[in-house]
Amino acid sequence: MAPMDLQSQLNVSYFTTLIPFVLLYYDYSLTFADEVERFWNRNNFTWASTLFFINRYLVLLGNIPVLFAAFWDPSNISHKTMASFDTILLLLSPDAHETCRSILSYHQFLLILSQLVVGIMLVMRVYAMYGRSRWIIVVFAIVVVSAVSIGCWASFSGPHAQTPEATFYYAGCNGSTTQTQGIRLALAWMGQLGFDALVFYLTLYKSFVLRSKSNHLISTLLRDGKSYFTIMTAFNIGNIVTIVTAPPHFKGAATLSTNVISATMMSRLMLNLRDPRMINIYSGRTMERTFESTLPVMTSMFATKDDHRGEDIEMVP
């Protein structure tokens, strides 16, 4: 591969890495006040609020090493120069090359963990909507285990991609992906796309069943469900197409954006659950509230019915 072609791929990869970070931290600055108001000023934590914090800060803090790796210059020179990647790393430190590989493996693990947390939160929403029906857990357990297994297989099995010839580019920690690896990763993201489609179908079906219960609640449910599914479908398809068709050093360029947008939208949905306007209308947290309400609630799949009497139960939008 010509040096300039490789450098062009890396430049695009750098910019596509930077964009989701800008969106992530910009959205965090916009919603931090709502987070403090709706999640910090609570006397106790529930499974829902705990998962909210894990999802939000796993992406915010966990991706810092990824940002470092994308723009990492292992040299101590004051300006970037065209240099052989393997040569400059081995000259500076025998462990530098392995460090780069470890960071890339960490990023793959972070992607799987982040998507797993988002998946659990979506399952909890559907589980609550269907009155804590056990068959929901069984169906999603099969789907989630299958998707995670495919993701682990695609990410960690098989040999690492190697650069076949001496190539030159601005030093940085960016790996290449072979076509075979790309197809396997595409299969993993197709599983994620199927999971989102199942969640949306069940949400849409239940919203029509409950449409006579509360117009505002159901309209909110449909709005958030359609927004999440539409945006994530677009990002997932774009990510899959990029993985399959893009050049080796650009195949994973859209993966970070897809993961960041997914986690950011999930945080937004959780913040909507505690919107004061929703609470005022439906009294999502009152001492007198009975548990025979037909409205869906955000609940924990790990607790019994009696456990929920003292728990902060949140309605699903």
PDB file of C-alpha atoms in Angstrom:
ATOM      1  CA  MET A   1       0.000   0.000   0.000  1.00  0.00           C
ATOM      2  CA  ALA A   2       1.334   3.436  -0.897  1.00  0.00           C
ATOM      3  CA  PRO A   3       2.318   5.578   2.104  1.00  0.00           C
ATOM      4  CA  MET A   4       0.006   8.397   1.068  1.00  0.00           C
ATOM      5  CA  ASP A   5      -2.964   6.027   0.733  1.00  0.00           C
ATOM      6  CA  LEU A   6      -2.342   4.651   4.200  1.00  0.00           C
ATOM      7  CA  GLN A   7      -1.894   8.137   5.623  1.00  0.00           C
ATOM      8  CA  SER A   8      -5.207   9.172   4.047  1.00  0.00           C
ATOM      9  CA  GLN A   9      -6.991   6.241   5.719  1.00  0.00           C
ATOM     10  CA  LEU A  10      -5.479   7.137   9.080  1.00  0.00           C
ATOM     11  CA  ASN A  11      -6.439  10.798   8.744  1.00  0.00           C
ATOM     12  CA  VAL A  12     -10.073   9.818   8.162  1.00  0.00           C
ATOM     13  CA  SER A  13      -9.859   7.409  11.098  1.00  0.00           C
ATOM     14  CA  TYR A  14      -8.526  10.184  13.350  1.00  0.00           C
ATOM     15  CA  PHE A  15     -11.386  12.529  12.491  1.00  0.00           C
ATOM     16  CA  THR A  16     -14.078   9.856  12.827  1.00  0.00           C
ATOM     17  CA  THR A  17     -12.629   9.027  16.246  1.00  0.00           C
ATOM     18  CA  LEU A  18     -12.704  12.642  17.362  1.00  0.00           C
ATOM     19  CA  ILE A  19     -16.304  13.382  16.297  1.00  0.00           C
ATOM     20  CA  PRO A  20     -18.067  10.953  18.693  1.00  0.00           C
ATOM     21  CA  PHE A  21     -15.948  12.216  21.587  1.00  0.00           C
ATOM     22  CA  VAL A  22     -17.006  15.790  20.858  1.00  0.00           C
ATOM     23  CA  LEU A  23     -20.668  14.727  20.749  1.00  0.00           C
ATOM     24  CA  LEU A  24     -20.297  12.626  23.900  1.00  0.00           C
ATOM     25  CA  TYR A  25     -18.820  15.339  26.089  1.00  0.00           C
ATOM     26  CA  TYR A  26     -20.990  18.062  24.584  1.00  0.00           C
ATOM     27  CA  ASP A  27     -24.129  16.070  25.402  1.00  0.00           C
ATOM     28  CA  TYR A  28     -22.779  15.409  28.889  1.00  0.00           C
ATOM     29  CA  SER A  29     -22.364  19.143  29.481  1.00  0.00           C
ATOM     30  CA  LEU A  30     -25.942  19.723  28.314  1.00  0.00           C
ATOM     31  CA  THR A  31     -27.493  17.028  30.516  1.00  0.00           C
ATOM     32  CA  PHE A  32     -25.295  17.175  33.617  1.00  0.00           C
ATOM     33  CA  ALA A  33     -27.691  19.536  35.425  1.00  0.00           C
ATOM     34  CA  ASP A  34     -30.595  17.165  34.703  1.00  0.00           C
ATOM     35  CA  GLU A  35     -28.516  14.254  35.967  1.00  0.00           C
ATOM     36  CA  VAL A  36     -27.829  16.041  39.256  1.00  0.00           C
ATOM     37  CA  GLU A  37     -31.481  16.985  39.686  1.00  0.00           C
ATOM     38  CA  ARG A  38     -32.988  13.639  38.729  1.00  0.00           C
ATOM     39  CA  PHE A  39     -30.423  11.097  39.907  1.00  0.00           C
ATOM     40  CA  TRP A  40     -28.165  12.626  42.547  1.00  0.00           C
ATOM     41  CA  ASN A  41     -30.876  13.983  44.824  1.00  0.00           C
ATOM     42  CA  ARG A  42     -32.276  10.578  45.696  1.00  0.00           C
ATOM     43  CA  ASN A  43     -32.188   8.786  49.038  1.00  0.00           C
ATOM     44  CA  ASN A  44     -31.460   5.378  47.551  1.00  0.00           C
ATOM     45  CA  PHE A  45     -30.262   3.700  44.403  1.00  0.00           C
ATOM     46  CA  THR A  46     -32.236   1.193  42.374  1.00  0.00           C
ATOM     47  CA  TRP A  47     -31.074  -1.205  39.721  1.00  0.00           C
ATOM     48  CA  ALA A  48     -32.224   1.312  37.119  1.00  0.00           C
ATOM     49  CA  SER A  49     -30.246   4.227  38.582  1.00  0.00           C
ATOM     50  CA  THR A  50     -27.182   2.052  39.134  1.00  0.00           C
ATOM     51  CA  LEU A  51     -27.220   0.951  35.505  1.00  0.00           C
ATOM     52  CA  PHE A  52     -27.693   4.573  34.455  1.00  0.00           C
ATOM     53  CA  PHE A  53     -24.474   5.606  36.175  1.00  0.00           C
ATOM     54  CA  ILE A  54     -22.585   2.570  34.851  1.00  0.00           C
ATOM     55  CA  ASN A  55     -23.725   3.247  31.297  1.00  0.00           C
ATOM     56  CA  ARG A  56     -23.037   6.972  31.469  1.00  0.00           C
ATOM     57  CA  TYR A  57     -19.618   6.944  33.090  1.00  0.00           C
ATOM     58  CA  LEU A  58     -18.343   3.740  31.523  1.00  0.00           C
ATOM     59  CA  VAL A  59     -18.481   5.492  28.163  1.00  0.00           C
ATOM     60  CA  LEU A  60     -17.306   8.863  29.484  1.00  0.00           C
ATOM     61  CA  LEU A  61     -14.279   7.562  31.364  1.00  0.00           C
ATOM     62  CA  GLY A  62     -13.655   4.185  29.777  1.00  0.00           C
ATOM     63  CA  ASN A  63     -13.004   5.684  26.355  1.00  0.00           C
ATOM     64  CA  ILE A  64     -10.225   7.997  27.552  1.00  0.00           C
ATOM     65  CA  PRO A  65      -7.533   5.363  26.802  1.00  0.00           C
ATOM     66  CA  VAL A  66      -9.131   4.884  23.381  1.00  0.00           C
ATOM     67  CA  LEU A  67      -8.839   8.604  22.648  1.00  0.00           C
ATOM     68  CA  PHE A  68      -5.252   8.524  23.847  1.00  0.00           C
ATOM     69  CA  ALA A  69      -4.471   5.556  21.618  1.00  0.00           C
ATOM     70  CA  ALA A  70      -6.015   7.084  18.504  1.00  0.00           C
ATOM     71  CA  PHE A  71      -3.719  10.120  18.653  1.00  0.00           C
ATOM     72  CA  TRP A  72      -0.810   8.508  20.449  1.00  0.00           C
ATOM     73  CA  ASP A  73       2.618   9.581  19.223  1.00  0.00           C
ATOM     74  CA  PRO A  74       5.083   7.222  20.903  1.00  0.00           C
ATOM     75  CA  SER A  75       8.023   9.385  19.854  1.00  0.00           C
ATOM     76  CA  ASN A  76       9.309  12.258  21.923  1.00  0.00           C
ATOM     77  CA  ILE A  77       9.956  14.507  18.955  1.00  0.00           C
ATOM     78  CA  SER A  78       8.297  17.910  18.841  1.00  0.00           C
ATOM     79  CA  HIS A  79       6.664  17.332  15.453  1.00  0.00           C
ATOM     80  CA  LYS A  80       5.274  14.288  13.700  1.00  0.00           C
ATOM     81  CA  THR A  81       7.360  12.737  10.971  1.00  0.00           C
ATOM     82  CA  MET A  82       6.716   9.986   8.483  1.00  0.00           C
ATOM     83  CA  ALA A  83       8.111   6.878  10.130  1.00  0.00           C
ATOM     84  CA  SER A  84       7.816   3.140   9.961  1.00  0.00           C
ATOM     85  CA  PHE A  85       5.267   2.123  12.599  1.00  0.00           C
ATOM     86  CA  ASP A  86       6.995  -1.075  13.711  1.00  0.00           C
ATOM     87  CA  THR A  87      10.451   0.477  13.517  1.00  0.00           C
ATOM     88  CA  ILE A  88       9.731   3.575  15.570  1.00  0.00           C
ATOM     89  CA  LEU A  89       7.937   1.587  18.259  1.00  0.00           C
ATOM     90  CA  LEU A  90      10.669  -1.008  18.580  1.00  0.00           C
ATOM     91  CA  LEU A  91      13.379   1.654  18.657  1.00  0.00           C
ATOM     92  CA  LEU A  92      11.680   3.563  21.448  1.00  0.00           C
ATOM     93  CA  SER A  93      10.597   0.642  23.608  1.00  0.00           C
ATOM     94  CA  PRO A  94      10.436  -3.129  23.150  1.00  0.00           C
ATOM     95  CA  ASP A  95       7.031  -3.100  24.847  1.00  0.00           C
ATOM     96  CA  ALA A  96       5.485  -0.204  22.938  1.00  0.00           C
ATOM     97  CA  HIS A  97       4.098  -2.359  20.146  1.00  0.00           C
ATOM     98  CA  GLU A  98       2.519  -4.755  22.653  1.00  0.00           C
ATOM     99  CA  THR A  99       1.099  -1.788  24.588  1.00  0.00           C
ATOM    100  CA  CYS A 100      -0.649  -0.604  21.454  1.00  0.00           C
ATOM    101  CA  ARG A 101      -2.091  -4.066  20.859  1.00  0.00           C
ATOM    102  CA  SER A 102      -3.289  -4.216  24.469  1.00  0.00           C
ATOM    103  CA  ILE A 103      -5.097  -0.891  24.122  1.00  0.00           C
ATOM    104  CA  LEU A 104      -6.847  -2.107  20.986  1.00  0.00           C
ATOM    105  CA  SER A 105      -7.919  -5.295  22.798  1.00  0.00           C
ATOM    106  CA  TYR A 106      -9.146  -3.158  25.701  1.00  0.00           C
ATOM    107  CA  HIS A 107     -11.259  -1.131  23.273  1.00  0.00           C
ATOM    108  CA  GLN A 108     -12.877  -4.301  21.942  1.00  0.00           C
ATOM    109  CA  PHE A 109     -13.681  -5.435  25.479  1.00  0.00           C
ATOM    110  CA  LEU A 110     -15.093  -1.991  26.318  1.00  0.00           C
ATOM    111  CA  LEU A 111     -17.364  -2.102  23.264  1.00  0.00           C
ATOM    112  CA  ILE A 112     -18.807  -5.459  24.295  1.00  0.00           C
ATOM    113  CA  LEU A 113     -19.274  -4.385  27.922  1.00  0.00           C
ATOM    114  CA  SER A 114     -20.916  -1.090  26.977  1.00  0.00           C
ATOM    115  CA  GLN A 115     -23.328  -2.748  24.555  1.00  0.00           C
ATOM    116  CA  LEU A 116     -24.130  -5.369  27.196  1.00  0.00           C
ATOM    117  CA  VAL A 117     -25.073  -2.669  29.728  1.00  0.00           C
ATOM    118  CA  VAL A 118     -27.275  -0.893  27.173  1.00  0.00           C
ATOM    119  CA  GLY A 119     -28.866  -4.219  26.275  1.00  0.00           C
ATOM    120  CA  ILE A 120     -29.677  -5.001  29.910  1.00  0.00           C
ATOM    121  CA  MET A 121     -31.318  -1.592  30.320  1.00  0.00           C
ATOM    122  CA  LEU A 122     -33.439  -2.121  27.213  1.00  0.00           C
ATOM    123  CA  VAL A 123     -34.451  -5.581  28.427  1.00  0.00           C
ATOM    124  CA  MET A 124     -35.500  -4.103  31.787  1.00  0.00           C
ATOM    125  CA  ARG A 125     -37.740  -1.621  30.010  1.00  0.00           C
ATOM    126  CA  VAL A 126     -39.462  -4.302  27.944  1.00  0.00           C
ATOM    127  CA  TYR A 127     -39.633  -6.618  30.970  1.00  0.00           C
ATOM    128  CA  ALA A 128     -41.438  -3.906  32.930  1.00  0.00           C
ATOM    129  CA  MET A 129     -43.803  -3.143  30.066  1.00  0.00           C
ATOM    130  CA  TYR A 130     -44.893  -6.781  29.911  1.00  0.00           C
ATOM    131  CA  GLY A 131     -45.653  -6.980  33.617  1.00  0.00           C
ATOM    132  CA  ARG A 132     -42.421  -8.778  34.556  1.00  0.00           C
ATOM    133  CA  SER A 133     -43.287 -11.735  32.378  1.00  0.00           C
ATOM    134  CA  ARG A 134     -40.720 -14.524  32.648  1.00  0.00           C
ATOM    135  CA  TRP A 135     -40.890 -15.367  28.959  1.00  0.00           C
ATOM    136  CA  ILE A 136     -39.419 -11.954  28.177  1.00  0.00           C
ATOM    137  CA  ILE A 137     -36.361 -12.851  30.244  1.00  0.00           C
ATOM    138  CA  VAL A 138     -36.043 -16.233  28.543  1.00  0.00           C
ATOM    139  CA  VAL A 139     -36.292 -14.784  25.030  1.00  0.00           C
ATOM    140  CA  PHE A 140     -33.845 -11.978  25.661  1.00  0.00           C
ATOM    141  CA  ALA A 141     -31.448 -14.220  27.573  1.00  0.00           C
ATOM    142  CA  ILE A 142     -31.136 -16.401  24.476  1.00  0.00           C
ATOM    143  CA  VAL A 143     -30.723 -13.381  22.192  1.00  0.00           C
ATOM    144  CA  VAL A 144     -28.217 -11.586  24.442  1.00  0.00           C
ATOM    145  CA  VAL A 145     -26.084 -14.672  25.084  1.00  0.00           C
ATOM    146  CA  SER A 146     -26.000 -15.379  21.350  1.00  0.00           C
ATOM    147  CA  ALA A 147     -25.093 -11.784  20.460  1.00  0.00           C
ATOM    148  CA  VAL A 148     -22.389 -11.532  23.136  1.00  0.00           C
ATOM    149  CA  SER A 149     -20.928 -14.888  22.129  1.00  0.00           C
ATOM    150  CA  ILE A 150     -20.724 -13.822  18.490  1.00  0.00           C
ATOM    151  CA  GLY A 151     -19.187 -10.506  19.553  1.00  0.00           C
ATOM    152  CA  CYS A 152     -16.504 -12.207  21.662  1.00  0.00           C
ATOM    153  CA  TRP A 153     -15.791 -14.703  18.898  1.00  0.00           C
ATOM    154  CA  ALA A 154     -15.451 -11.953  16.312  1.00  0.00           C
ATOM    155  CA  SER A 155     -13.325  -9.692  18.519  1.00  0.00           C
ATOM    156  CA  PHE A 156     -10.916 -12.021  20.260  1.00  0.00           C
ATOM    157  CA  SER A 157     -10.589 -15.209  18.208  1.00  0.00           C
ATOM    158  CA  GLY A 158      -8.293 -15.621  15.249  1.00  0.00           C
ATOM    159  CA  PRO A 159      -4.931 -13.994  14.536  1.00  0.00           C
ATOM    160  CA  HIS A 160      -4.337 -10.273  14.806  1.00  0.00           C
ATOM    161  CA  ALA A 161      -4.088  -8.395  11.571  1.00  0.00           C
ATOM    162  CA  GLN A 162      -0.521  -7.744  10.517  1.00  0.00           C
ATOM    163  CA  THR A 163       0.780  -5.163   8.099  1.00  0.00           C
ATOM    164  CA  PRO A 164       2.202  -7.216   5.229  1.00  0.00           C
ATOM    165  CA  GLU A 165       4.846  -4.751   4.128  1.00  0.00           C
ATOM    166  CA  ALA A 166       6.814  -1.852   5.578  1.00  0.00           C
ATOM    167  CA  THR A 167       4.431   1.071   5.564  1.00  0.00           C
ATOM    168  CA  PHE A 168       4.963   4.644   6.646  1.00  0.00           C
ATOM    169  CA  TYR A 169       2.579   6.992   8.372  1.00  0.00           C
ATOM    170  CA  TYR A 170       2.210   9.342  11.276  1.00  0.00           C
ATOM    171  CA  ALA A 171       2.818   7.302  14.408  1.00  0.00           C
ATOM    172  CA  GLY A 172      -0.309   6.345  16.285  1.00  0.00           C
ATOM    173  CA  CYS A 173      -2.028   3.316  17.745  1.00  0.00           C
ATOM    174  CA  ASN A 174      -4.354   2.237  14.945  1.00  0.00           C
ATOM    175  CA  GLY A 175      -4.709  -1.373  13.899  1.00  0.00           C
ATOM    176  CA  SER A 176      -5.728  -2.820  10.566  1.00  0.00           C
ATOM    177  CA  THR A 177      -8.562  -5.277   9.980  1.00  0.00           C
ATOM    178  CA  THR A 178      -8.498  -7.991   7.350  1.00  0.00           C
ATOM    179  CA  GLN A 179     -11.515  -8.762   5.196  1.00  0.00           C
ATOM    180  CA  THR A 180     -12.089 -12.033   7.072  1.00  0.00           C
ATOM    181  CA  GLN A 181     -12.036 -10.237  10.411  1.00  0.00           C
ATOM    182  CA  GLY A 182     -14.326  -7.574   8.979  1.00  0.00           C
ATOM    183  CA  ILE A 183     -16.955 -10.133   7.988  1.00  0.00           C
ATOM    184  CA  ARG A 184     -16.869 -11.662  11.467  1.00  0.00           C
ATOM    185  CA  LEU A 185     -17.230  -8.256  13.107  1.00  0.00           C
ATOM    186  CA  ALA A 186     -20.086  -7.420  10.745  1.00  0.00           C
ATOM    187  CA  LEU A 187     -21.896 -10.568  11.894  1.00  0.00           C
ATOM    188  CA  ALA A 188     -21.514  -9.418  15.501  1.00  0.00           C
ATOM    189  CA  TRP A 189     -23.033  -6.020  14.739  1.00  0.00           C
ATOM    190  CA  MET A 190     -25.831  -7.660  12.761  1.00  0.00           C
ATOM    191  CA  GLY A 191     -26.714  -9.479  15.980  1.00  0.00           C
ATOM    192  CA  GLN A 192     -26.895  -6.106  17.733  1.00  0.00           C
ATOM    193  CA  LEU A 193     -29.142  -4.811  14.961  1.00  0.00           C
ATOM    194  CA  GLY A 194     -31.450  -7.807  15.380  1.00  0.00           C
ATOM    195  CA  PHE A 195     -31.599  -7.228  19.131  1.00  0.00           C
ATOM    196  CA  ASP A 196     -32.633  -3.589  18.636  1.00  0.00           C
ATOM    197  CA  ALA A 197     -35.291  -4.682  16.140  1.00  0.00           C
ATOM    198  CA  LEU A 198     -36.744  -7.153  18.652  1.00  0.00           C
ATOM    199  CA  VAL A 199     -36.861  -4.488  21.368  1.00  0.00           C
ATOM    200  CA  PHE A 200     -38.593  -2.046  19.045  1.00  0.00           C
ATOM    201  CA  TYR A 201     -41.136  -4.627  17.863  1.00  0.00           C
ATOM    202  CA  LEU A 202     -42.088  -5.574  21.430  1.00  0.00           C
ATOM    203  CA  THR A 203     -42.273  -1.898  22.414  1.00  0.00           C
ATOM    204  CA  LEU A 204     -44.440  -1.069  19.415  1.00  0.00           C
ATOM    205  CA  TYR A 205     -46.754  -4.020  20.041  1.00  0.00           C
ATOM    206  CA  LYS A 206     -47.228  -3.193  23.717  1.00  0.00           C
ATOM    207  CA  SER A 207     -47.808   0.475  22.986  1.00  0.00           C
ATOM    208  CA  PHE A 208     -50.793  -0.433  20.817  1.00  0.00           C
ATOM    209  CA  VAL A 209     -52.118  -2.772  23.514  1.00  0.00           C
ATOM    210  CA  LEU A 210     -51.896   0.024  26.102  1.00  0.00           C
ATOM    211  CA  ARG A 211     -52.883   2.896  23.821  1.00  0.00           C
ATOM    212  CA  SER A 212     -56.186   3.442  25.662  1.00  0.00           C
ATOM    213  CA  LYS A 213     -54.528   3.662  29.099  1.00  0.00           C
ATOM    214  CA  SER A 214     -52.693   6.927  28.751  1.00  0.00           C
ATOM    215  CA  ASN A 215     -52.210   8.994  25.624  1.00  0.00           C
ATOM    216  CA  HIS A 216     -49.250  10.976  26.945  1.00  0.00           C
ATOM    217  CA  LEU A 217     -47.413   7.942  28.275  1.00  0.00           C
ATOM    218  CA  ILE A 218     -47.870   5.913  25.110  1.00  0.00           C
ATOM    219  CA  SER A 219     -46.935   8.818  22.848  1.00  0.00           C
ATOM    220  CA  THR A 220     -43.745   9.293  24.861  1.00  0.00           C
ATOM    221  CA  LEU A 221     -43.010   5.576  24.700  1.00  0.00           C
ATOM    222  CA  LEU A 222     -43.464   5.534  20.926  1.00  0.00           C
ATOM    223  CA  ARG A 223     -41.459   8.728  20.432  1.00  0.00           C
ATOM    224  CA  ASP A 224     -38.436   7.508  22.369  1.00  0.00           C
ATOM    225  CA  GLY A 225     -38.671   3.992  20.965  1.00  0.00           C
ATOM    226  CA  LYS A 226     -38.859   5.178  17.366  1.00  0.00           C
ATOM    227  CA  SER A 227     -36.070   7.700  17.870  1.00  0.00           C
ATOM    228  CA  TYR A 228     -33.725   5.158  19.413  1.00  0.00           C
ATOM    229  CA  PHE A 229     -34.459   2.445  16.860  1.00  0.00           C
ATOM    230  CA  THR A 230     -34.263   4.745  13.831  1.00  0.00           C
ATOM    231  CA  ILE A 231     -30.990   6.376  14.833  1.00  0.00           C
ATOM    232  CA  MET A 232     -29.333   3.155  15.984  1.00  0.00           C
ATOM    233  CA  THR A 233     -30.456   1.298  12.862  1.00  0.00           C
ATOM    234  CA  ALA A 234     -28.838   3.971  10.707  1.00  0.00           C
ATOM    235  CA  PHE A 235     -25.604   3.855  12.706  1.00  0.00           C
ATOM    236  CA  ASN A 236     -25.512   0.053  12.845  1.00  0.00           C
ATOM    237  CA  ILE A 237     -26.062  -0.308   9.107  1.00  0.00           C
ATOM    238  CA  GLY A 238     -23.435   2.339   8.404  1.00  0.00           C
ATOM    239  CA  ASN A 239     -21.028   0.580  10.747  1.00  0.00           C
ATOM    240  CA  ILE A 240     -21.646  -2.811   9.117  1.00  0.00           C
ATOM    241  CA  VAL A 241     -21.171  -1.403   5.604  1.00  0.00           C
ATOM    242  CA  THR A 242     -17.958   0.331   6.687  1.00  0.00           C
ATOM    243  CA  ILE A 243     -16.572  -2.817   8.291  1.00  0.00           C
ATOM    244  CA  VAL A 244     -17.245  -4.913   5.190  1.00  0.00           C
ATOM    245  CA  THR A 245     -16.308  -2.499   2.404  1.00  0.00           C
ATOM    246  CA  ALA A 246     -13.792   0.006   3.812  1.00  0.00           C
ATOM    247  CA  PRO A 247      -9.986  -0.284   3.489  1.00  0.00           C
ATOM    248  CA  PRO A 248      -8.131  -2.223   6.240  1.00  0.00           C
ATOM    249  CA  HIS A 249      -7.210   0.788   8.399  1.00  0.00           C
ATOM    250  CA  PHE A 250     -10.685   2.310   8.143  1.00  0.00           C
ATOM    251  CA  LYS A 251     -12.940  -0.700   8.774  1.00  0.00           C
ATOM    252  CA  GLY A 252     -13.551   0.106  12.439  1.00  0.00           C
ATOM    253  CA  ALA A 253     -13.875   3.857  12.017  1.00  0.00           C
ATOM    254  CA  ALA A 254     -17.649   3.924  12.639  1.00  0.00           C
ATOM    255  CA  THR A 255     -17.629   1.457  15.540  1.00  0.00           C
ATOM    256  CA  LEU A 256     -16.768   4.010  18.211  1.00  0.00           C
ATOM    257  CA  SER A 257     -19.451   6.399  16.930  1.00  0.00           C
ATOM    258  CA  THR A 258     -22.074   3.637  17.045  1.00  0.00           C
ATOM    259  CA  ASN A 259     -21.171   2.697  20.603  1.00  0.00           C
ATOM    260  CA  VAL A 260     -21.063   6.287  21.860  1.00  0.00           C
ATOM    261  CA  ILE A 261     -24.396   7.215  20.258  1.00  0.00           C
ATOM    262  CA  SER A 262     -26.036   4.091  21.701  1.00  0.00           C
ATOM    263  CA  ALA A 263     -24.872   4.846  25.249  1.00  0.00           C
ATOM    264  CA  THR A 264     -25.690   8.554  24.929  1.00  0.00           C
ATOM    265  CA  MET A 265     -29.232   7.888  23.725  1.00  0.00           C
ATOM    266  CA  MET A 266     -29.763   5.350  26.505  1.00  0.00           C
ATOM    267  CA  SER A 267     -28.754   7.982  29.063  1.00  0.00           C
ATOM    268  CA  ARG A 268     -31.220  10.388  27.470  1.00  0.00           C
ATOM    269  CA  LEU A 269     -34.020   7.819  27.720  1.00  0.00           C
ATOM    270  CA  MET A 270     -33.236   7.275  31.400  1.00  0.00           C
ATOM    271  CA  LEU A 271     -33.234  11.014  32.053  1.00  0.00           C
ATOM    272  CA  ASN A 272     -36.645  11.201  30.382  1.00  0.00           C
ATOM    273  CA  LEU A 273     -37.957   8.666  32.884  1.00  0.00           C
ATOM    274  CA  ARG A 274     -37.414  11.169  35.668  1.00  0.00           C
ATOM    275  CA  ASP A 275     -38.633  14.211  33.813  1.00  0.00           C
ATOM    276  CA  PRO A 276     -40.643  16.197  36.399  1.00  0.00           C
ATOM    277  CA  ARG A 277     -43.447  16.602  33.868  1.00  0.00           C
ATOM    278  CA  MET A 278     -43.834  12.825  33.656  1.00  0.00           C
ATOM    279  CA  ILE A 279     -43.718  12.460  37.422  1.00  0.00           C
ATOM    280  CA  ASN A 280     -46.325  15.176  37.944  1.00  0.00           C
ATOM    281  CA  ILE A 281     -48.701  13.524  35.499  1.00  0.00           C
ATOM    282  CA  TYR A 282     -48.335   9.939  36.605  1.00  0.00           C
ATOM    283  CA  SER A 283     -47.018  10.300  40.144  1.00  0.00           C
ATOM    284  CA  GLY A 284     -44.172   7.922  39.536  1.00  0.00           C
ATOM    285  CA  ARG A 285     -43.053   8.107  43.157  1.00  0.00           C
ATOM    286  CA  THR A 286     -45.724   8.618  45.818  1.00  0.00           C
ATOM    287  CA  MET A 287     -46.398   7.051  49.189  1.00  0.00           C
ATOM    288  CA  GLU A 288     -50.023   6.422  48.361  1.00  0.00           C
ATOM    289  CA  ARG A 289     -49.389   4.834  44.966  1.00  0.00           C
ATOM    290  CA  THR A 290     -50.784   1.356  44.621  1.00  0.00           C
ATOM    291  CA  PHE A 291     -49.097  -1.415  42.691  1.00  0.00           C
ATOM    292  CA  GLU A 292     -52.155  -2.471  40.744  1.00  0.00           C
ATOM    293  CA  SER A 293     -51.603   0.279  38.198  1.00  0.00           C
ATOM    294  CA  THR A 294     -51.891  -0.823  34.589  1.00  0.00           C
ATOM    295  CA  LEU A 295     -49.159   1.605  33.550  1.00  0.00           C
ATOM    296  CA  PRO A 296     -45.776   0.053  32.773  1.00  0.00           C
ATOM    297  CA  VAL A 297     -42.978   0.762  35.226  1.00  0.00           C
ATOM    298  CA  MET A 298     -39.230   0.554  35.157  1.00  0.00           C
ATOM    299  CA  THR A 299     -38.541  -2.243  37.569  1.00  0.00           C
ATOM    300  CA  SER A 300     -35.818  -4.609  38.636  1.00  0.00           C
ATOM    301  CA  MET A 301     -35.837  -8.137  37.291  1.00  0.00           C
ATOM    302  CA  PHE A 302     -33.964  -9.277  40.390  1.00  0.00           C
ATOM    303  CA  ALA A 303     -36.538  -8.323  43.013  1.00  0.00           C
ATOM    304  CA  THR A 304     -39.846  -9.781  44.128  1.00  0.00           C
ATOM    305  CA  LYS A 305     -43.112  -7.902  44.050  1.00  0.00           C
ATOM    306  CA  ASP A 306     -42.863  -7.106  47.743  1.00  0.00           C
ATOM    307  CA  ASP A 307     -39.377  -5.695  47.269  1.00  0.00           C
ATOM    308  CA  HIS A 308     -40.744  -3.028  44.933  1.00  0.00           C
ATOM    309  CA  ARG A 309     -42.959  -1.486  47.605  1.00  0.00           C
ATOM    310  CA  GLY A 310     -40.027   0.355  49.103  1.00  0.00           C
ATOM    311  CA  GLU A 311     -38.136   0.880  45.878  1.00  0.00           C
ATOM    312  CA  ASP A 312     -38.024   3.946  43.692  1.00  0.00           C
ATOM    313  CA  ILE A 313     -40.011   2.639  40.733  1.00  0.00           C
ATOM    314  CA  GLU A 314     -39.708   4.552  37.506  1.00  0.00           C
ATOM    315  CA  MET A 315     -42.126   4.587  34.602  1.00  0.00           C
ATOM    316  CA  VAL A 316     -40.994   3.602  31.158  1.00  0.00           C
ATOM    317  CA  PRO A 317     -41.472   6.334  28.538  1.00  0.00           C
TER     318      PRO A 317
END
